[in-house]
Amino acid sequence: MAATGRGHTRWGLILPFLAVPVLLLGFLVIGLFMWGQTDEDDTRGGGTATVPCAEALAFGGAERPGGAEVGHCAVQRGIDTAYTAVLRMPRADVRDWLRATYPDAPEARTGGSCAALCLDVTHEDGMPGAAEAHVVQVRVEYVNAETARVRFSAFTM
């Protein structure tokens, strides 16, 4: 009777074949994780990207107000598209700019959760025909007696 040796099994032949799929699966998981991390600035995946403020405002049917200092403007794309813009402008010009930009919209409101002025415009409620957005929200904060900070948001739903 030939001795096969106690404690020896045939796993020595099978183990390398089982290790290959496990290693491939591990590399696949690590690769997908790394690929997901590299897409942070890709706006198609929901990331935010800086854009020219003229583009952000135009999406909501607006133009840069005269005398306004442009702040940060961005876009985020996913299922919906959302543009944001932050402007600083003369406080006295804000209401006139809103009325000229959205003449068919309701009057900007004050009080409640609004810091100074709020305006919400939809296609059913005064959105200009050139706008690609479904909704525009404008939030105005008074920085001082002469200056207002305007937060403009235009998005699809």
mmCIF file of C-alpha atoms in Angstrom:
data_model
loop_
_atom_site.group_PDB
_atom_site.id
_atom_site.type_symbol
_atom_site.label_atom_id
_atom_site.label_comp_id
_atom_site.label_asym_id
_atom_site.label_seq_id
_atom_site.Cartn_x
_atom_site.Cartn_y
_atom_site.Cartn_z
ATOM 1 C CA MET A 1 0.000 0.000 0.000
ATOM 2 C CA ALA A 2 1.467 3.345 -1.054
ATOM 3 C CA ALA A 3 1.563 6.076 1.554
ATOM 4 C CA THR A 4 -0.084 9.346 0.610
ATOM 5 C CA GLY A 5 1.001 10.959 3.803
ATOM 6 C CA ARG A 6 -1.231 11.857 6.638
ATOM 7 C CA GLY A 7 -2.541 15.417 6.546
ATOM 8 C CA HIS A 8 -2.003 15.911 2.831
ATOM 9 C CA THR A 9 -5.053 16.692 0.758
ATOM 10 C CA ARG A 10 -5.775 17.538 -2.816
ATOM 11 C CA TRP A 11 -6.428 21.228 -1.876
ATOM 12 C CA GLY A 12 -2.935 22.020 -3.074
ATOM 13 C CA LEU A 13 -4.222 21.555 -6.625
ATOM 14 C CA ILE A 14 -7.598 23.281 -6.193
ATOM 15 C CA LEU A 15 -6.497 26.305 -4.134
ATOM 16 C CA PRO A 16 -4.708 28.165 -6.971
ATOM 17 C CA PHE A 17 -7.823 27.846 -9.153
ATOM 18 C CA LEU A 18 -10.012 29.289 -6.378
ATOM 19 C CA ALA A 19 -7.591 32.130 -5.618
ATOM 20 C CA VAL A 20 -7.698 33.546 -9.165
ATOM 21 C CA PRO A 21 -11.442 34.465 -9.121
ATOM 22 C CA VAL A 22 -11.139 35.877 -5.595
ATOM 23 C CA LEU A 23 -8.209 38.099 -6.645
ATOM 24 C CA LEU A 24 -10.011 39.218 -9.808
ATOM 25 C CA LEU A 25 -13.092 40.147 -7.800
ATOM 26 C CA GLY A 26 -10.929 42.092 -5.333
ATOM 27 C CA PHE A 27 -9.238 44.046 -8.142
ATOM 28 C CA LEU A 28 -12.633 44.764 -9.706
ATOM 29 C CA VAL A 29 -14.025 46.166 -6.440
ATOM 30 C CA ILE A 30 -10.928 48.322 -5.856
ATOM 31 C CA GLY A 31 -11.008 49.514 -9.475
ATOM 32 C CA LEU A 32 -14.656 50.538 -9.259
ATOM 33 C CA PHE A 33 -14.004 52.410 -6.029
ATOM 34 C CA MET A 34 -11.064 54.296 -7.570
ATOM 35 C CA TRP A 35 -13.044 55.075 -10.723
ATOM 36 C CA GLY A 36 -15.895 56.463 -8.604
ATOM 37 C CA GLN A 37 -13.489 58.748 -6.758
ATOM 38 C CA THR A 38 -12.133 60.268 -9.980
ATOM 39 C CA ASP A 39 -15.581 61.446 -11.130
ATOM 40 C CA GLU A 40 -16.120 64.009 -8.371
ATOM 41 C CA ASP A 41 -15.934 66.982 -10.755
ATOM 42 C CA ASP A 42 -18.018 65.324 -13.461
ATOM 43 C CA THR A 43 -21.278 67.281 -13.468
ATOM 44 C CA ARG A 44 -23.113 64.419 -15.197
ATOM 45 C CA GLY A 45 -22.733 62.379 -12.026
ATOM 46 C CA GLY A 46 -24.060 65.084 -9.726
ATOM 47 C CA GLY A 47 -20.781 66.939 -9.154
ATOM 48 C CA THR A 48 -20.599 70.723 -9.089
ATOM 49 C CA ALA A 49 -18.577 72.701 -11.619
ATOM 50 C CA THR A 50 -17.799 76.407 -11.850
ATOM 51 C CA VAL A 51 -19.374 78.124 -14.865
ATOM 52 C CA PRO A 52 -19.498 81.672 -16.227
ATOM 53 C CA CYS A 53 -22.172 83.661 -14.414
ATOM 54 C CA ALA A 54 -23.736 84.715 -17.714
ATOM 55 C CA GLU A 55 -24.500 81.015 -18.348
ATOM 56 C CA ALA A 56 -25.998 80.528 -14.885
ATOM 57 C CA LEU A 57 -28.195 83.609 -15.143
ATOM 58 C CA ALA A 58 -29.277 82.874 -18.730
ATOM 59 C CA PHE A 59 -30.493 79.417 -17.673
ATOM 60 C CA GLY A 60 -33.057 81.248 -15.524
ATOM 61 C CA GLY A 61 -33.853 83.881 -18.161
ATOM 62 C CA ALA A 62 -31.831 86.634 -16.483
ATOM 63 C CA GLU A 63 -28.904 88.871 -17.379
ATOM 64 C CA ARG A 64 -26.209 90.281 -15.146
ATOM 65 C CA PRO A 65 -27.546 93.423 -13.507
ATOM 66 C CA GLY A 66 -25.701 96.644 -14.143
ATOM 67 C CA GLY A 67 -23.237 97.468 -11.402
ATOM 68 C CA ALA A 68 -23.215 93.917 -10.053
ATOM 69 C CA GLU A 69 -20.043 92.195 -8.916
ATOM 70 C CA VAL A 70 -20.048 88.571 -9.933
ATOM 71 C CA GLY A 71 -19.328 86.038 -7.230
ATOM 72 C CA HIS A 72 -19.247 82.280 -7.520
ATOM 73 C CA CYS A 73 -21.423 80.652 -10.199
ATOM 74 C CA ALA A 74 -21.843 76.888 -10.555
ATOM 75 C CA VAL A 75 -23.821 74.117 -12.194
ATOM 76 C CA GLN A 76 -24.790 70.700 -10.897
ATOM 77 C CA ARG A 77 -26.190 68.104 -13.269
ATOM 78 C CA GLY A 78 -27.818 64.828 -12.399
ATOM 79 C CA ILE A 79 -31.420 63.876 -12.969
ATOM 80 C CA ASP A 80 -32.109 67.612 -12.914
ATOM 81 C CA THR A 81 -29.924 70.613 -13.693
ATOM 82 C CA ALA A 82 -29.315 73.376 -11.148
ATOM 83 C CA TYR A 83 -27.390 76.613 -11.659
ATOM 84 C CA THR A 84 -26.446 78.973 -8.849
ATOM 85 C CA ALA A 85 -24.982 82.461 -8.875
ATOM 86 C CA VAL A 86 -23.953 84.829 -6.115
ATOM 87 C CA LEU A 87 -23.870 88.538 -6.943
ATOM 88 C CA ARG A 88 -23.216 91.734 -5.027
ATOM 89 C CA MET A 89 -25.031 94.759 -6.312
ATOM 90 C CA PRO A 90 -26.353 98.136 -5.206
ATOM 91 C CA ARG A 91 -29.213 97.569 -2.802
ATOM 92 C CA ALA A 92 -31.327 100.263 -4.470
ATOM 93 C CA ASP A 93 -31.192 98.424 -7.838
ATOM 94 C CA VAL A 94 -32.381 94.977 -6.724
ATOM 95 C CA ARG A 95 -36.164 95.476 -7.027
ATOM 96 C CA ASP A 96 -35.842 97.217 -10.413
ATOM 97 C CA TRP A 97 -33.640 94.373 -11.738
ATOM 98 C CA LEU A 98 -36.129 91.765 -10.536
ATOM 99 C CA ARG A 99 -39.091 93.636 -12.083
ATOM 100 C CA ALA A 100 -37.268 94.098 -15.410
ATOM 101 C CA THR A 101 -36.097 90.466 -15.514
ATOM 102 C CA TYR A 102 -39.397 88.892 -14.452
ATOM 103 C CA PRO A 103 -42.115 91.420 -15.364
ATOM 104 C CA ASP A 104 -44.957 88.859 -15.180
ATOM 105 C CA ALA A 105 -43.849 87.357 -11.869
ATOM 106 C CA PRO A 106 -45.428 88.211 -8.544
ATOM 107 C CA GLU A 107 -43.860 91.005 -6.518
ATOM 108 C CA ALA A 108 -40.825 90.031 -4.427
ATOM 109 C CA ARG A 109 -41.866 89.287 -0.859
ATOM 110 C CA THR A 110 -40.336 90.190 2.471
ATOM 111 C CA GLY A 111 -40.588 88.761 5.947
ATOM 112 C CA GLY A 112 -41.004 85.193 7.093
ATOM 113 C CA SER A 113 -38.004 83.105 6.146
ATOM 114 C CA CYS A 114 -36.685 85.802 3.775
ATOM 115 C CA ALA A 115 -33.644 87.710 4.941
ATOM 116 C CA ALA A 116 -34.583 90.819 2.945
ATOM 117 C CA LEU A 117 -36.335 89.864 -0.327
ATOM 118 C CA CYS A 118 -37.429 86.578 -1.888
ATOM 119 C CA LEU A 119 -38.768 85.835 -5.342
ATOM 120 C CA ASP A 120 -39.908 82.459 -6.683
ATOM 121 C CA VAL A 121 -40.738 82.236 -10.386
ATOM 122 C CA THR A 122 -42.098 79.248 -12.312
ATOM 123 C CA HIS A 123 -43.243 78.698 -15.911
ATOM 124 C CA GLU A 124 -46.814 79.071 -14.696
ATOM 125 C CA ASP A 125 -45.984 82.213 -12.752
ATOM 126 C CA GLY A 126 -43.955 84.651 -14.862
ATOM 127 C CA MET A 127 -40.890 82.793 -16.195
ATOM 128 C CA PRO A 128 -39.542 84.365 -19.415
ATOM 129 C CA GLY A 129 -39.865 82.211 -22.542
ATOM 130 C CA ALA A 130 -36.088 82.075 -23.094
ATOM 131 C CA ALA A 131 -35.450 80.424 -19.730
ATOM 132 C CA GLU A 132 -34.521 76.744 -19.700
ATOM 133 C CA ALA A 133 -35.168 76.423 -15.963
ATOM 134 C CA HIS A 134 -38.494 75.326 -14.540
ATOM 135 C CA VAL A 135 -38.053 77.334 -11.340
ATOM 136 C CA VAL A 136 -35.991 80.377 -10.351
ATOM 137 C CA GLN A 137 -35.450 81.350 -6.739
ATOM 138 C CA VAL A 138 -33.836 84.654 -5.785
ATOM 139 C CA ARG A 139 -32.828 85.340 -2.190
ATOM 140 C CA VAL A 140 -31.540 88.790 -1.284
ATOM 141 C CA GLU A 141 -29.634 89.736 1.864
ATOM 142 C CA TYR A 142 -28.706 93.303 2.677
ATOM 143 C CA VAL A 143 -25.001 93.491 3.465
ATOM 144 C CA ASN A 144 -25.146 97.148 4.487
ATOM 145 C CA ALA A 145 -27.088 100.308 3.603
ATOM 146 C CA GLU A 146 -25.718 100.347 0.027
ATOM 147 C CA THR A 147 -25.028 96.703 -0.898
ATOM 148 C CA ALA A 148 -27.115 93.570 -1.373
ATOM 149 C CA ARG A 149 -25.997 89.966 -1.800
ATOM 150 C CA VAL A 150 -28.180 88.189 -4.352
ATOM 151 C CA ARG A 151 -28.326 84.385 -4.366
ATOM 152 C CA PHE A 152 -29.787 83.240 -7.676
ATOM 153 C CA SER A 153 -30.846 79.643 -8.238
ATOM 154 C CA ALA A 154 -32.362 78.245 -11.443
ATOM 155 C CA PHE A 155 -33.198 74.571 -11.816
ATOM 156 C CA THR A 156 -35.266 71.955 -13.610
ATOM 157 C CA MET A 157 -37.636 69.549 -11.919
#
